[in-house]
Tab-separated table of C-alpha atoms in Angstrom:
chain	number	residue	atom	x	y	z
A	1	MET	CA	5.555	1.080	-23.121
A	2	ASN	CA	2.972	-0.845	-24.670
A	3	ASN	CA	2.357	-2.714	-21.409
A	4	ARG	CA	2.531	0.614	-19.626
A	5	LEU	CA	0.037	2.049	-21.446
A	6	THR	CA	-2.421	-1.099	-20.861
A	7	GLU	CA	-2.106	-1.055	-17.230
A	8	GLN	CA	-2.839	3.097	-17.388
A	9	ARG	CA	-6.147	2.189	-19.256
A	10	LEU	CA	-7.058	-0.548	-17.148
A	11	PHE	CA	-6.505	1.921	-13.706
A	12	LEU	CA	-8.758	4.532	-15.660
A	13	SER	CA	-11.541	1.907	-16.212
A	14	LYS	CA	-11.559	1.007	-12.566
A	15	PHE	CA	-11.207	4.131	-11.105
A	16	LEU	CA	-14.256	4.998	-13.849
A	17	GLN	CA	-16.079	2.007	-12.232
A	18	SER	CA	-15.319	2.681	-8.284
A	19	PRO	CA	-13.642	6.201	-7.855
A	20	ARG	CA	-14.186	5.761	-3.898
A	21	ASN	CA	-12.311	2.424	-4.143
A	22	ILE	CA	-9.272	3.380	-6.487
A	23	GLY	CA	-9.339	6.830	-4.919
A	24	SER	CA	-6.774	8.293	-8.302
A	25	VAL	CA	-7.704	8.995	-12.287
A	26	LEU	CA	-4.261	7.704	-12.888
A	27	PRO	CA	-1.365	5.076	-11.089
A	28	SER	CA	1.468	6.851	-8.868
A	29	SER	CA	4.564	8.561	-10.151
A	30	ARG	CA	7.353	7.307	-10.201
A	31	PHE	CA	8.307	10.600	-7.780
A	32	LEU	CA	5.285	9.060	-5.272
A	33	VAL	CA	6.770	5.761	-5.661
A	34	GLN	CA	10.699	6.280	-5.037
A	35	ARG	CA	9.109	8.941	-1.764
A	36	MET	CA	7.404	6.137	-0.756
A	37	LEU	CA	10.406	3.793	-0.773
A	38	GLN	CA	12.893	5.623	0.592
A	39	PRO	CA	12.347	5.493	4.102
A	40	VAL	CA	12.197	2.104	4.137
A	41	ASN	CA	15.500	-0.027	5.454
A	42	TRP	CA	15.512	-3.022	2.974
A	43	GLN	CA	18.258	-5.226	4.195
A	44	GLN	CA	16.527	-5.581	7.124
A	45	ILE	CA	13.007	-6.196	5.563
A	46	GLU	CA	11.873	-10.118	6.563
A	47	THR	CA	8.118	-9.445	5.943
A	48	LEU	CA	6.689	-7.004	4.090
A	49	VAL	CA	2.565	-5.934	3.218
A	50	GLU	CA	1.689	-4.032	0.495
A	51	LEU	CA	-2.036	-2.419	0.436
A	52	GLY	CA	-4.393	-1.124	-2.453
A	53	ALA	CA	-1.733	-2.415	-5.326
A	54	GLY	CA	-3.641	-1.705	-8.274
A	55	THR	CA	-1.821	-2.568	-11.440
A	56	GLY	CA	1.624	-2.866	-9.425
A	57	VAL	CA	3.381	0.644	-10.194
A	58	LEU	CA	5.013	0.132	-6.216
A	59	THR	CA	5.102	-3.505	-6.285
A	60	ARG	CA	7.434	-3.783	-9.421
A	61	GLU	CA	9.715	-1.203	-7.267
A	62	LEU	CA	9.598	-3.080	-4.294
A	63	GLU	CA	9.821	-6.291	-6.080
A	64	ARG	CA	13.207	-5.046	-7.201
A	65	ARG	CA	14.284	-3.918	-3.372
A	66	VAL	CA	13.246	-6.388	-1.187
A	67	ARG	CA	15.667	-9.470	-0.044
A	68	PRO	CA	15.235	-12.804	-2.130
A	69	ASP	CA	14.210	-14.697	1.631
A	70	CYS	CA	11.884	-11.941	2.199
A	71	GLN	CA	8.126	-12.837	2.865
A	72	VAL	CA	5.665	-10.471	0.621
A	73	ALA	CA	2.028	-10.517	0.503
A	74	ILE	CA	-0.269	-8.224	-1.997
A	75	PHE	CA	-3.640	-6.851	-1.084
A	76	GLU	CA	-5.781	-5.733	-3.724
A	77	ARG	CA	-9.705	-6.157	-3.333
A	78	ASP	CA	-10.776	-6.136	-7.063
A	79	PRO	CA	-10.887	-9.592	-8.719
A	80	GLU	CA	-9.187	-8.466	-12.320
A	81	LEU	CA	-6.367	-6.219	-10.825
A	82	ARG	CA	-5.470	-8.792	-7.983
A	83	SER	CA	-5.250	-11.591	-11.311
A	84	HIS	CA	-3.441	-9.180	-12.992
A	85	LEU	CA	-1.116	-8.981	-9.903
A	86	ALA	CA	-0.916	-12.547	-9.412
A	87	GLN	CA	0.070	-13.177	-12.841
A	88	GLN	CA	3.418	-10.345	-12.680
A	89	PHE	CA	4.271	-11.383	-9.029
A	90	PRO	CA	3.571	-14.987	-8.982
A	91	ARG	CA	6.269	-15.187	-5.974
A	92	PHE	CA	4.498	-13.125	-3.931
A	93	ARG	CA	1.137	-13.806	-1.820
A	94	HIS	CA	-2.109	-12.360	-2.936
A	95	TYR	CA	-5.354	-11.168	-0.560
A	96	ALA	CA	-8.910	-9.412	-1.187
A	97	LYS	CA	-9.475	-7.549	1.367
A	98	ALA	CA	-7.069	-5.438	4.061
A	99	GLU	CA	-9.793	-5.487	6.796
A	100	GLU	CA	-8.552	-8.999	6.837
A	101	LEU	CA	-5.297	-8.676	7.161
A	102	ASN	CA	-4.385	-9.869	10.221
A	103	ILE	CA	-5.915	-13.370	9.558
A	104	ALA	CA	-4.441	-13.680	6.715
A	105	ARG	CA	-0.703	-12.507	7.737
A	106	GLN	CA	-1.012	-15.178	10.867
A	107	SER	CA	-0.499	-18.086	8.250
A	108	TRP	CA	2.629	-16.789	6.831
A	109	ALA	CA	4.481	-14.038	9.200
A	110	PRO	CA	3.588	-15.551	12.517
A	111	ASN	CA	5.588	-12.684	14.701
A	112	GLN	CA	3.913	-9.513	12.830
A	113	VAL	CA	5.376	-7.677	9.770
A	114	ASP	CA	8.267	-5.150	9.542
A	115	CYS	CA	6.734	-3.122	6.965
A	116	ILE	CA	3.210	-2.126	5.928
A	117	LEU	CA	3.108	0.100	2.669
A	118	SER	CA	-0.453	1.516	1.273
A	119	SER	CA	-2.183	2.846	-1.600
A	120	LEU	CA	-6.015	2.740	0.049
A	121	PRO	CA	-7.768	5.796	-0.071
A	122	PHE	CA	-8.380	6.129	3.526
A	123	THR	CA	-10.350	8.833	3.137
A	124	ASN	CA	-12.711	7.781	0.588
A	125	PHE	CA	-13.861	5.195	3.083
A	126	PRO	CA	-16.293	5.439	5.665
A	127	PRO	CA	-15.450	6.341	9.353
A	128	ASP	CA	-16.016	2.697	10.205
A	129	GLN	CA	-14.053	0.768	7.609
A	130	ARG	CA	-10.745	3.166	7.531
A	131	SER	CA	-10.757	2.494	11.695
A	132	ARG	CA	-11.190	-1.513	10.568
A	133	ILE	CA	-8.432	-1.205	8.693
A	134	LEU	CA	-5.940	0.777	10.439
A	135	GLU	CA	-6.553	-1.059	13.585
A	136	GLU	CA	-5.312	-4.268	11.349
A	137	ILE	CA	-2.404	-2.423	10.516
A	138	PHE	CA	-1.510	-1.986	13.794
A	139	ARG	CA	-2.215	-5.126	15.044
A	140	SER	CA	-0.598	-7.155	12.353
A	141	LEU	CA	2.778	-4.316	12.600
A	142	LYS	CA	5.584	-5.370	15.050
A	143	THR	CA	6.499	-2.882	17.243
A	144	GLY	CA	9.215	-0.580	15.661
A	145	GLY	CA	7.799	-1.428	12.258
A	146	THR	CA	7.300	1.353	9.774
A	147	PHE	CA	3.650	1.935	7.711
A	148	VAL	CA	3.746	4.451	4.955
A	149	THR	CA	0.802	5.601	2.958
A	150	TYR	CA	-0.475	8.441	0.810
A	151	GLN	CA	-3.341	10.836	0.933
A	152	TYR	CA	-4.328	13.799	-1.502
A	153	SER	CA	-5.038	15.498	1.276
A	154	LEU	CA	-3.637	16.503	5.230
A	155	GLN	CA	-7.312	14.766	6.734
A	156	LEU	CA	-5.424	11.848	7.862
A	157	LYS	CA	-3.076	12.889	9.832
A	158	ARG	CA	-4.628	13.208	13.180
A	159	GLU	CA	-6.223	9.789	13.066
A	160	LEU	CA	-2.904	8.119	12.072
A	161	SER	CA	-1.279	9.605	14.778
A	162	GLN	CA	-3.664	7.614	17.310
A	163	TYR	CA	-2.117	4.399	15.682
A	164	PHE	CA	1.270	5.437	15.533
A	165	ARG	CA	4.064	8.121	15.688
A	166	LEU	CA	4.233	10.061	12.620
A	167	ARG	CA	8.215	9.935	11.939
A	168	HIS	CA	8.003	12.024	8.465
A	169	LEU	CA	5.376	14.080	6.324
A	170	TYR	CA	6.146	14.615	2.591
A	171	PHE	CA	4.750	16.838	0.103
A	172	VAL	CA	5.002	14.818	-3.185
A	173	PRO	CA	4.194	17.860	-5.902
A	174	LEU	CA	5.128	15.447	-9.310
A	175	ASN	CA	2.398	13.315	-8.905
A	176	ILE	CA	-1.477	13.813	-9.990
A	177	PRO	CA	-3.011	14.968	-7.658
A	178	CYS	CA	-0.490	16.153	-5.776
A	179	ALA	CA	0.059	13.465	-2.702
A	180	PHE	CA	1.685	13.798	0.870
A	181	VAL	CA	3.195	10.406	1.798
A	182	TYR	CA	2.952	9.816	5.808
A	183	VAL	CA	6.091	7.533	7.195
A	184	CYS	CA	4.758	6.363	10.574
A	185	GLN	CA	6.385	3.703	13.395
A	186	LYS	CA	4.569	1.377	15.367
């Protein structure tokens, strides 16, 4: 419990320093994490990327689910959070910029990735940055691959549909704030 409280304080301090990049006062709830991970076919996933890992709430749960031979890369822009993640999850690869996803991915997953999970606050980003990241996700994801993200509004729905087929849209009221989970397929 003490570790969880420490992580919540770290997350809150990062939010106060840069609310536009963090996107929320609190880390994702267990209900949101479960809803994000539920659509993933864990037995078939060989390569996986997590964008905007924060303090590792989602990372911890996906670590329990991935196969031992699954290649996992974690992207977190904030250096302190990225260092925290590297200590917590040493078997995963760690990178800073989601905008460089495709270049980073080529060194360990030359045939694109099976699944990308994102906690990035897309609607907080300028349109050009949002488009660049979505383009990187599209180029890095294999045909038939799954992209799961959440947002606090439906603003991203139209833009996502320009890149992906929206398979499901879930509302998660038991999160602060309430969230929408987009399950997309390339």
